[in-house]
Coordinates of C-alpha atoms (C1' of nucleotides) in Angstrom, one line a residue:
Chain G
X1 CA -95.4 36.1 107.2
X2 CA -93.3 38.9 107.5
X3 CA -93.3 37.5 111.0
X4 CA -92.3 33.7 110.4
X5 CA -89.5 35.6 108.5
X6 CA -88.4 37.3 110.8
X7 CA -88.3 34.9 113.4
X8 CA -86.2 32.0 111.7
X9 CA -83.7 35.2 111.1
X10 CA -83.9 35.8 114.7
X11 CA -83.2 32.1 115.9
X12 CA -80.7 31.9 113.2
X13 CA -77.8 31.2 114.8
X14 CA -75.3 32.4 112.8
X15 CA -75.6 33.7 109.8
X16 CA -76.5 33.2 106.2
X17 CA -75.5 30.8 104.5
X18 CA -76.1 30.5 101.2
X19 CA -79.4 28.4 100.8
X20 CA -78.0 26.2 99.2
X21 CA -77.5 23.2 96.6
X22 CA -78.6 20.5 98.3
X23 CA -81.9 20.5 99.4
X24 CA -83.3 21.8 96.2
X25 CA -81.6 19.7 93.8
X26 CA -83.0 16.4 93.5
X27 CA -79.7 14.5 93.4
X28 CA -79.7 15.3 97.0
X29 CA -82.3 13.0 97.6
X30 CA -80.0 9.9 96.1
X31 CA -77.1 10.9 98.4
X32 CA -78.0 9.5 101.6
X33 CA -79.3 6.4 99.6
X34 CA -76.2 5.4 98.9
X35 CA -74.3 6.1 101.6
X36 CA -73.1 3.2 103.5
X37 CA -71.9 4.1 107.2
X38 CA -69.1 2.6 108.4
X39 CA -67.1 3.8 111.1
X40 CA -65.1 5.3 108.8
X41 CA -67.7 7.5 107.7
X42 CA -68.0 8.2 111.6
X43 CA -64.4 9.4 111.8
X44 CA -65.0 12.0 109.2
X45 CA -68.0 12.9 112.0
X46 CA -65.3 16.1 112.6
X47 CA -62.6 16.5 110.8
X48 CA -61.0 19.2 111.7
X49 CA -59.1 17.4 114.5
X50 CA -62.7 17.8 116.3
X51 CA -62.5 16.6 119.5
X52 CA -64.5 15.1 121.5
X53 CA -66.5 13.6 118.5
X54 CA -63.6 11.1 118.2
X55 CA -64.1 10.0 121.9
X56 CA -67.4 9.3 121.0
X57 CA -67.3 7.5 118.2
X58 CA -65.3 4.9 120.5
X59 CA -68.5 4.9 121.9
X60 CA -70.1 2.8 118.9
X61 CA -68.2 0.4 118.1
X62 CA -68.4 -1.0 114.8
X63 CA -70.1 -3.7 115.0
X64 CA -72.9 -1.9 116.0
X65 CA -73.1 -0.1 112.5
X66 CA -74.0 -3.3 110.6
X67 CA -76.2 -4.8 113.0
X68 CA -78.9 -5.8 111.4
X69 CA -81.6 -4.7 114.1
X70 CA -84.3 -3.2 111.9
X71 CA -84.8 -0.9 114.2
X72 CA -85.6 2.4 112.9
X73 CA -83.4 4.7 113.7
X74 CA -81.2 6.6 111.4
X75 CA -78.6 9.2 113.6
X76 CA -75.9 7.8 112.0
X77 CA -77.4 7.7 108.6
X78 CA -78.1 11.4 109.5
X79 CA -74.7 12.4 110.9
X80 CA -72.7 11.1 108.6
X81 CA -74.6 12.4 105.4
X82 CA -74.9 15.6 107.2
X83 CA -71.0 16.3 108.8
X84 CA -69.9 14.5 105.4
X85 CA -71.5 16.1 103.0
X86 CA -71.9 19.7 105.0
X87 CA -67.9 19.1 105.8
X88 CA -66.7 18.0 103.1
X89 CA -68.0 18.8 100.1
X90 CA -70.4 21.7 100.5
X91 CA -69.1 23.4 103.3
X92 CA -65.2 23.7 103.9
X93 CA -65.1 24.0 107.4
X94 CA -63.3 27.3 107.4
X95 CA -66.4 28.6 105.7
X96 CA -67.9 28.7 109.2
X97 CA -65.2 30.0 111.0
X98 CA -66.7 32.7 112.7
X99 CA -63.6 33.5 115.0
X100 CA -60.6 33.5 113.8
X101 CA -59.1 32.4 116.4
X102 CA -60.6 29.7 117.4
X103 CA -60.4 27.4 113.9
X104 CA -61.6 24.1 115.9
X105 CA -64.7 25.4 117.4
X106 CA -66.6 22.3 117.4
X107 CA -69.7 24.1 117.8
X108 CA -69.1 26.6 114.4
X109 CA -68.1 23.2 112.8
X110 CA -71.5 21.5 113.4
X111 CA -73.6 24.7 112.6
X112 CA -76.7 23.7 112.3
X113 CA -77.7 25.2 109.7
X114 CA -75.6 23.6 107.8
X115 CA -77.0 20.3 109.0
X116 CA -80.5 22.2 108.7
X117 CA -79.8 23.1 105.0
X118 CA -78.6 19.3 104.8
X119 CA -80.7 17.2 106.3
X120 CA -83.9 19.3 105.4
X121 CA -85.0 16.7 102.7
X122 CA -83.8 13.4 104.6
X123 CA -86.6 13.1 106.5
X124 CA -88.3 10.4 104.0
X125 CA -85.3 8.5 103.7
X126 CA -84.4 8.3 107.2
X127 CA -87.7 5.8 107.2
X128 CA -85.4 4.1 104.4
X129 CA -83.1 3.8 105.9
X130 CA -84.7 2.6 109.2
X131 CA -86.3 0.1 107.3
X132 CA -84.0 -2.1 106.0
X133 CA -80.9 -1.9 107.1
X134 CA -77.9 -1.7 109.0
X135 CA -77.9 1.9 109.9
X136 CA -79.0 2.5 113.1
X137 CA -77.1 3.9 115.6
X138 CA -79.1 4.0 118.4
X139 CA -77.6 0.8 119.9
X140 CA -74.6 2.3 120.7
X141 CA -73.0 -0.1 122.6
X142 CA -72.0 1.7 125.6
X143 CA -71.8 5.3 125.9
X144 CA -69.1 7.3 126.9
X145 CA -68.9 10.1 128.5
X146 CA -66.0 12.2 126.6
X147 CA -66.0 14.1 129.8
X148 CA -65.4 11.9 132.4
X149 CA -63.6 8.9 132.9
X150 CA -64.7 8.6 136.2
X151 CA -68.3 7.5 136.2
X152 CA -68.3 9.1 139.5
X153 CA -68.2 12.4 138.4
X154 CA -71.1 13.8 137.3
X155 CA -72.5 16.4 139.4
X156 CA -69.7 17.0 141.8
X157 CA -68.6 19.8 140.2
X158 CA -64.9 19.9 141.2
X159 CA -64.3 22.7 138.8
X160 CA -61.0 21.9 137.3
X161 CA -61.8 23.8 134.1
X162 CA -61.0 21.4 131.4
X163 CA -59.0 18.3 130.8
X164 CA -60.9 17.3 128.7
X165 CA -59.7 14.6 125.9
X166 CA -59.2 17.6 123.4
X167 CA -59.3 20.9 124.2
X168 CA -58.3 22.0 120.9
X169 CA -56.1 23.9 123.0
X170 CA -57.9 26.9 122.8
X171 CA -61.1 28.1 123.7
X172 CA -63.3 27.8 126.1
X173 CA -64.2 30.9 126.5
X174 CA -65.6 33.1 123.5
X175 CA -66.0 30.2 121.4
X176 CA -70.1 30.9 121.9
X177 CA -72.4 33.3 121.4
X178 CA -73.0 32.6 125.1
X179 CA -75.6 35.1 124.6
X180 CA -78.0 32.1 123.1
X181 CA -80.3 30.5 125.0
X182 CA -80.7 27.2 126.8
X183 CA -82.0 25.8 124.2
X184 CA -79.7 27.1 121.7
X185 CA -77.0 26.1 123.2
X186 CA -78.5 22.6 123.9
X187 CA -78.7 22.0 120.6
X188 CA -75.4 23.5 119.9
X189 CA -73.9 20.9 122.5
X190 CA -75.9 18.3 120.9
X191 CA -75.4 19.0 117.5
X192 CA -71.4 17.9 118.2
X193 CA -72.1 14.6 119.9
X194 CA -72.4 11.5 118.0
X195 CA -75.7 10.8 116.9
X196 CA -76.7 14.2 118.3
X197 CA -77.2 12.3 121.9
X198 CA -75.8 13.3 125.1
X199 CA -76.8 12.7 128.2
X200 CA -77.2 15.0 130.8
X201 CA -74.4 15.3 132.6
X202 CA -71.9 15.8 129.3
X203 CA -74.6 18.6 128.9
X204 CA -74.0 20.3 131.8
X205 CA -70.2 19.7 131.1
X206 CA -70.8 20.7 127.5
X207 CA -72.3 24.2 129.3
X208 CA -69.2 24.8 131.6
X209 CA -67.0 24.3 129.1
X210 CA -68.5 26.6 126.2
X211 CA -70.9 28.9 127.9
X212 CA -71.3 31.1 131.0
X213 CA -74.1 29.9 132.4
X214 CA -72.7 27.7 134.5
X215 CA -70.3 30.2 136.2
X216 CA -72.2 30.6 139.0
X217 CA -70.0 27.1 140.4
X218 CA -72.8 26.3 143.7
X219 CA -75.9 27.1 142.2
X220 CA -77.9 24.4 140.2
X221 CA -80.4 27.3 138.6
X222 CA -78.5 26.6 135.3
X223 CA -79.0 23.1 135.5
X224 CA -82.4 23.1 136.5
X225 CA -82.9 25.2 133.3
X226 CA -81.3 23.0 131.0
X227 CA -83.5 20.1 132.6
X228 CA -86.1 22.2 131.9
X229 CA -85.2 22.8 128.6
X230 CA -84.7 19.4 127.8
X231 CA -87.6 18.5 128.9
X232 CA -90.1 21.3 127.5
X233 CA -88.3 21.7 124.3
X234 CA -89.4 19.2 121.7
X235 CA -86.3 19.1 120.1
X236 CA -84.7 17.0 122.5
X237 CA -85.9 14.1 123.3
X238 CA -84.8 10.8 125.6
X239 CA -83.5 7.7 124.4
X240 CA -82.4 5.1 126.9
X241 CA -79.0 4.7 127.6
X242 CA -77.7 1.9 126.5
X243 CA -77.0 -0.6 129.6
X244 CA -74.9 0.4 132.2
X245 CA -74.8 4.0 132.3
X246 CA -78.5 3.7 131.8
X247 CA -79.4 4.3 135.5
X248 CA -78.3 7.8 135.6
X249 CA -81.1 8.9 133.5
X250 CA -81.7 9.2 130.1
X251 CA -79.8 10.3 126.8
X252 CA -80.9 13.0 124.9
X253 CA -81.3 13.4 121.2
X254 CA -81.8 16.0 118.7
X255 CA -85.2 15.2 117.1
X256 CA -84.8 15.1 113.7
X257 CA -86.6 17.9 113.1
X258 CA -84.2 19.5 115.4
X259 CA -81.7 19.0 113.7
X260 CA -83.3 19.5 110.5
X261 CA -85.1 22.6 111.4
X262 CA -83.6 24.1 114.2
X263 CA -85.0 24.2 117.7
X264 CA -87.8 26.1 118.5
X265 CA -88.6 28.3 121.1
X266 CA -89.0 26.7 124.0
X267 CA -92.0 28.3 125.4
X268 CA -94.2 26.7 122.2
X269 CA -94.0 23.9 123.9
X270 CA -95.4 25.0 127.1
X271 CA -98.6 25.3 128.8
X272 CA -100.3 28.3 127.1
X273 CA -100.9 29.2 131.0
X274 CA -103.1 32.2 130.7
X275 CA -102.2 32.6 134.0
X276 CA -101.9 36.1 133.5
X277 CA -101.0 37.6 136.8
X278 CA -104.8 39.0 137.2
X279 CA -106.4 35.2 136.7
X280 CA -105.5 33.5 138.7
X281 CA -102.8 34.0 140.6
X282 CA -103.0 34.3 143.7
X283 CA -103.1 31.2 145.5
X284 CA -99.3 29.7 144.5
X285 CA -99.0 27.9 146.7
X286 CA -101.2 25.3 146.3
X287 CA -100.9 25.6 142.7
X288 CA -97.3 25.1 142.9
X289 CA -98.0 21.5 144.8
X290 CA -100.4 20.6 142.6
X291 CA -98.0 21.1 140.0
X292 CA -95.4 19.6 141.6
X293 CA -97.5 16.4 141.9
X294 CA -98.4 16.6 138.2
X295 CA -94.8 16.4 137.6
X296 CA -94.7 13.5 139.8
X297 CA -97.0 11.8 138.3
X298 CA -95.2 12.2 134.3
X299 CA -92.5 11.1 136.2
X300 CA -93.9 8.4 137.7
X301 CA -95.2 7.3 134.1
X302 CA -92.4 7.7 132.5
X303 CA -90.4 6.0 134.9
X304 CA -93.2 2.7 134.7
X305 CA -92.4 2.4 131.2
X306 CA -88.9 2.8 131.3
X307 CA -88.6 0.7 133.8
X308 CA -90.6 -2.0 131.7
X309 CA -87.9 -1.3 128.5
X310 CA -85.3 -1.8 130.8
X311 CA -86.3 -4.8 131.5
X312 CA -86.8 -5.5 128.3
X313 CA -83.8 -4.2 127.3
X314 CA -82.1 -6.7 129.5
X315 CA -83.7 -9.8 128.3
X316 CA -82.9 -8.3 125.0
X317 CA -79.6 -6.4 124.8
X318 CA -79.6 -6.1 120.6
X319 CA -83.8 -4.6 120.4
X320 CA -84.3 -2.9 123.6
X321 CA -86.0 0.5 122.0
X322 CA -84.8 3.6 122.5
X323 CA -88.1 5.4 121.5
X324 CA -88.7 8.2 124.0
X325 CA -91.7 6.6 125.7
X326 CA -94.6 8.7 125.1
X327 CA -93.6 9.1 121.5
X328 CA -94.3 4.9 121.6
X329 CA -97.1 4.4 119.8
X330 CA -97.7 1.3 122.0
X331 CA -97.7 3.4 124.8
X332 CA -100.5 2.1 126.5
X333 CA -103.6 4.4 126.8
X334 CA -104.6 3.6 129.8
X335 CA -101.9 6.0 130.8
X336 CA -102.3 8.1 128.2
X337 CA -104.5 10.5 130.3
X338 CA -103.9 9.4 133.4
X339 CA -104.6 13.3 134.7
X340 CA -106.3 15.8 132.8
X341 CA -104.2 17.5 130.6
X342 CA -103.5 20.9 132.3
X343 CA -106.6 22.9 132.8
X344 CA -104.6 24.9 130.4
X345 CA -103.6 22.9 127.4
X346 CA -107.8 22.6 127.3
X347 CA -108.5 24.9 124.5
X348 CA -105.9 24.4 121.8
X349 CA -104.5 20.9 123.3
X350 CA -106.0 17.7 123.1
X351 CA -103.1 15.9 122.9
X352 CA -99.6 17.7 123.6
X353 CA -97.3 15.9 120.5
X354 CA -94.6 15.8 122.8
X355 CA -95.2 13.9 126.1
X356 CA -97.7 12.6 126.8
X357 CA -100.6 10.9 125.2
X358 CA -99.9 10.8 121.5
X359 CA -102.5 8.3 121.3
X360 CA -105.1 8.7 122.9
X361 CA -108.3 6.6 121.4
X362 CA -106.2 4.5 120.6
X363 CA -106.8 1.0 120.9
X364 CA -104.9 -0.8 122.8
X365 CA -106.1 -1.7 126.0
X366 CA -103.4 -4.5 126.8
X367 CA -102.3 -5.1 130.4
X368 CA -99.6 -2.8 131.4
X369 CA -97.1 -2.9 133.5
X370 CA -96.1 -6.2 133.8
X371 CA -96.2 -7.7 130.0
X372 CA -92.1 -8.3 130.5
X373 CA -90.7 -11.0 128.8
X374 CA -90.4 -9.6 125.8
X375 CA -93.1 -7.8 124.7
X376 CA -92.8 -4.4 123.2
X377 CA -90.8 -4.7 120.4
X378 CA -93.4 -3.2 118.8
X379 CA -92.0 -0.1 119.4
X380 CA -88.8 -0.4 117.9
X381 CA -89.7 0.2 114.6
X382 CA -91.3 3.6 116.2
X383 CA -89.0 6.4 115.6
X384 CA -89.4 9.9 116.6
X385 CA -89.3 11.7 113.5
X386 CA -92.2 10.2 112.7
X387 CA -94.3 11.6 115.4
X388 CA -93.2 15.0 116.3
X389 CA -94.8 17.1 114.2
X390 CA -92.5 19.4 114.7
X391 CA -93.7 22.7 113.6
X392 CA -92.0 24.0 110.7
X393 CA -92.5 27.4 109.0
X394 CA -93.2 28.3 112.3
X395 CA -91.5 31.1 113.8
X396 CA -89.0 30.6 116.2
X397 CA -86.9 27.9 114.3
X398 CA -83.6 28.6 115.2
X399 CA -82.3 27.3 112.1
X400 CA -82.1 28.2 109.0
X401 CA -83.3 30.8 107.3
X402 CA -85.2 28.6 104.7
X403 CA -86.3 30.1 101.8
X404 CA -89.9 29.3 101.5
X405 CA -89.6 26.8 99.1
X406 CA -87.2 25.0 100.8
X407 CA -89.3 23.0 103.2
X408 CA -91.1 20.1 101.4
X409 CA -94.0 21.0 104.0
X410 CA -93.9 24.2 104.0
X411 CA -96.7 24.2 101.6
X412 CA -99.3 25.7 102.9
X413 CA -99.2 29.4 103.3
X414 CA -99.4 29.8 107.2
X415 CA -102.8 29.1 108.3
X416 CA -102.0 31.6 111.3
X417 CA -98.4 32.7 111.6
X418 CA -98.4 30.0 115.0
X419 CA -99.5 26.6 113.4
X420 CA -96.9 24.8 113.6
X421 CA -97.7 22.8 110.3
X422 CA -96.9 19.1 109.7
X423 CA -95.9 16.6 107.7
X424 CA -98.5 14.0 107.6
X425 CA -96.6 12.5 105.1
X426 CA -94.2 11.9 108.0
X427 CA -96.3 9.1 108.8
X428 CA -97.0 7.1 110.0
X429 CA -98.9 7.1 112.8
X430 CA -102.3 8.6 112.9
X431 CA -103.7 9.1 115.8
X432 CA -107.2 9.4 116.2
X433 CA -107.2 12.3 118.7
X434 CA -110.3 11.3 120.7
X435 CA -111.2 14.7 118.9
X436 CA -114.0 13.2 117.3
X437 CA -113.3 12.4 113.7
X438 CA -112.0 15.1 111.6
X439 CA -109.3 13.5 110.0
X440 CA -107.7 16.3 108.4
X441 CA -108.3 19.0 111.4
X442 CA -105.9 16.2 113.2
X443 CA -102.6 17.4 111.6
X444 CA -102.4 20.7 113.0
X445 CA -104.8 19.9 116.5
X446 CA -103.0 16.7 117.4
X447 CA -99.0 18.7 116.5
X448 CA -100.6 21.8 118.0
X449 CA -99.0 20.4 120.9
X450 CA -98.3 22.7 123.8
X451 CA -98.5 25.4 121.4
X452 CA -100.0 28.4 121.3
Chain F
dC1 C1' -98.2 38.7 124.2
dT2 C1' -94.0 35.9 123.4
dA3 C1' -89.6 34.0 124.6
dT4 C1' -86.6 33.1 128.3
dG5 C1' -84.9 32.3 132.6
dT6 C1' -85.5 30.6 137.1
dA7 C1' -87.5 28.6 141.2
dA8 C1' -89.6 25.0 143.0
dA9 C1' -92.8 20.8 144.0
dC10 C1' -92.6 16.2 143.3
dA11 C1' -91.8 11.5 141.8
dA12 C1' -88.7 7.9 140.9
dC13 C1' -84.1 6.3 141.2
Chain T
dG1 C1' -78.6 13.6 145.7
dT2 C1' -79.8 13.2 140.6
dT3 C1' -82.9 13.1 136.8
dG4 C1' -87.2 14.5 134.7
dT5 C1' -91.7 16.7 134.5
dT6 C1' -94.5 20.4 135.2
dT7 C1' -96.3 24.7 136.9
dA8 C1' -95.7 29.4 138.3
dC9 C1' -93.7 33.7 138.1
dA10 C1' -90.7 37.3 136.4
dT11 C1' -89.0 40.1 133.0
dA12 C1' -87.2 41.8 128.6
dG13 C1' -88.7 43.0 124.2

DNA sequence: CTATGTAAACAAC
DNA sequence: GTTGTTTACATAG
C-alpha cells in the first residue's frame, strides 16, 4: 500500500489538487447526463485562447455531433464534461498555472488530473451515452492536422520551429516538465487534442514543439520511442483515421481509463521478459529476428483487419468502426493466437488485455478475411473502455493522486500491490480466457495483461 | 526488480 | 520511407 501511494504520487504529474468535489458527490453522476454537446460545447474545449484545440475542432464538423450512429463512443461526451466542467466551473484555469509565465500552456490547461479527478466516475455513463445517442465523436469527419497544412509534411522534418496556427506566442520551450517520460508526455500531447486523438505525426510535432526529446533534429530514436510507447502503453490506443488521411497510419486515443486514471508505466505492459542478462542472453541475434518477425506478424494482423474496416469503412463512410482491432470483440479467433504468446507472457499471461487476443475461446469461427460487404458492424457498438481493464490502484498511474475511496473499483484492498484490478462492471465483455473456467479468477488473469 | 529509454528486426503500406 | 509491433538490452533508481 504504502507502495501504490507512493507511486500515483510519483506519476503525478503535477501536483495536488484538491481531491475534489466531483467525483464523490453524487450530483456528479447527473452532469454528463445532461449534457448535450454541441459544437459549442467543443469551443469551450480550451478556453483560454487554447490553440490548437480550435484548429481541431474544425476537424469535427457539426454535423457529426448529432449523427445518430449509435456507435459507442463517447470522447466528446468525455471532453466536453471534462474541459467544461474542469475549466470552468471547478477549476479556473489559472488554478493550474504552474509558470507564470506561460498562462496558455495548453498542456497545464488540460492537466490530467483534473480530467482524472473529472472523469473518474463517467466511466458508466460513457456506455450511456454510447448507447443512445448522438454523442460520438469518433466519426470525425476528416482530421486535421493542426500542424501541417501540407499533407506532405510529416516526417520531413524541415525544422522551422513553429508556425504553428497558435503559438500562444510564447513558449515552446519550458512549458514542460520535459523531464517526463514518453508516455507522460504522450498523454500530455494527447490530453489537448480533441477527443484526446492524434495521430502520429501531430505527436511527434506535439514533441518538438513542447519537449526536448526531439532535439536531436536526424535521429529517429525519439520517434521510435514514442511508437514504442504508443504501442506498449495501454493508454493509447488506435482508432482509424477517418478516410483520407487514413493511409498514414492510425490515430491514437487516450483510453478512457487514460484519461481517467492516468497512464501507467509503460513497462506493465510489457513482456515480463525474465531475460535477465544470465538467462538467456546470449544468442541476440537470433532472438532479435525472431522478434522482429513476431512483430511482423501483429503487424501483419493488424494490418488484415484494418484493411478489412477500411473496406468497410468505405462501403460505409457513417459506421466504419474505429475500435482498435484487437480490442474487437469480433476479432476473429482464428487470429487470436496466431503465434504463441511470448514464451514470456506464459506464466502470468494468457491473454495480454491489450493487443492481442482478448478473446480467445471465443466462438466465433466465421470466415475471415474476406467477409467485406458490410459485415462487421458488430464492432461498432465495441468501445474500448469497456475492455481494457486498465489497472487501477495500481501503482504507476500517473494521475491522480486518488484518495482511496475515490475509485469506484478501487474496492478491493490490493490483492498484491501489482494487480492491476478491474472493473468487471465495465462490462461487458467476458471473455472466457481459454483458462479453463474460473469465472471470477478471469478479472484479474485476463487484465493481468502484460503485467507483471 | 522496476521503469524508461533506445535500438532494431520485420511486416505492411 | 513510414507506421506499428515486439523483443532485447541498458541503465538509473
Amino acid at each position: 500500500m504504502g507502495l501504490d501511494e507512493q507511486e500515483s504520487m510519483r506519476w503525478s504529474t503535477s501536483g495536488n489538487f484538491p481531491i475534489n468535489h466531483i467525483s464523490q458527490d453524487g450530483t456528479a453522476f447527473h452532469v454528463p447526463m445532461q449534457f448535450s454537446p454541441s459544437s459549442a460545447d467543443f469551443s469551450h474545449y480550451s478556453q483560454n485562447g487554447l490553440s490548437y484545440n480550435g484548429n481541431y475542432n474544425l476537424a469535427y464538423p457539426e454535423q457529426f455531433l448529432n449523427s445518430s450512429c449509435p456507435r459507442s463512443y463517447n470522447g466528446l461526451a468525455i471532453n466536453s464534461l471534462s474541459n467544461d466542467m474542469s475549466m470552468s466551473e471547478s477549476f479556473p484555469p489559472g488554478t493550474y498555472q504552474f509558470e507564470p509565465t506561460k498562462p496558455h500552456d495548453p498542456v497545464d490547461l488540460a492537466d490530467p488530473e483534473i480530467n482524472g479527478q473529472l472523469m473518474q466516475l463517467s466511466d458508466d455513463y460513457d456506455r450511456h451515452f454510447a448507447v443512445g445517442n448522438h454523442i460520438k465523436v469518433e466519426d470525425h469527419g476528416s482530421y486535421h492536422s493542426p500542424y501541417d497544412s501540407d499533407i506532405t509534411r510529416g516526417s520531413t522534418p524541415h525544422d522551422e520551429p513553429s508556425r504553428y496556427p497558435q503559438d500562444f506566442g510564447v513558449n515552446d520551450d519550458a512549458t514542460i516538465d520535459k523531464e517526463q517520460p514518453y508516455a507522460q508526455l504522450i498523454y500530455r500531447a494527447l490530453m489537448d487534442a480533441p477527443n484526446h486523438t492524434m495521430i502520429l505525426r501531430d505527436i511527434y510535432d506535439w514533441f518538438k514543439k513542447h519537449t526536448d526529446k526531439a532535439q536531436d533534429k536526424e535521429t529517429k530514436g525519439w520517434q521510435n520511442s514514442i511508437r514504442h510507447n504508443l504501442s506498449m502503453n495501454g493508454a493509447f490506443e488506435k482508432v482509424d483515421q477517418p478516410h483520407e488521411e487514413a493511409r498514414k497510419g492510425f490515430m491514437w486515443r487516450l483510453t478512457t481509463e487514460a484519461i481517467r486514471e492516468g497512464v501507467k508505466s509503460t513497462t506493465r505492459y510489457r513482456s515480463k521478459a525474465p531475460n535477465k542478462r544470465g538467462t538467456r542472453s546470449h544468442h541476440p541475434l537470433p532472438q532479435r529476428q525472431a522478434s522482429g518477425a513476431k512483430g511482423g506478424q501483429a503487424a501483419r494482423r493488424s494490418a488484415n483487419l484494418r484493411r478489412r474496416n477500411r473496406i468497410n469503412d468505405s462501403a460505409y463512410a457513417g459506421t466504419y468502426r474505429s475500435v482498435p482491432a484487437a480490442f474487437d470483440p469480433t476479432f476473429n479467433p482464428d487470429m487470436s493466437m496466431p503465434y504463441p504468446t511470448s514464451p514470456y507472457y506464459t506464466s502470468d499471461n494468457m491473454s495480454d488485455w491489450s493487443h492481442d487476443s482478448p478473446l480467445l475461446g471465443h466462438t466465433h469461427a466465421h470466415a475471415h478475411a474476406h467477409n467485406h460487404g458490410r459485415g462487421n458492424e458488430l464492432g461498432m457498438f465495441q468501445s474500448q473502455h469497456v475492455m481494457h481493464g486498465l489497472p487501477l490502484g495500481d501503482h504507476g498511474a500517473y494521475v491522480p493522486d486518488l484518495g482511496p475511496a475515490e475509485s469506484v473499483f478501487t474496492n478491493s484492498p490490493a490483492s498484491s500491490a501489482d494487480e492491476p484490478r478491474t472493473p468487471m462492471s465495465q462490462g461487458g465483455w467476458e471473455e472466457d480466457v481459454g483458462l479453463g473456467g474460473a469465472p471470477f479468477a478471469f478479472d484479474e488473469m485476463a487484465c493481468r495483461g502484460y503485467v507483471g
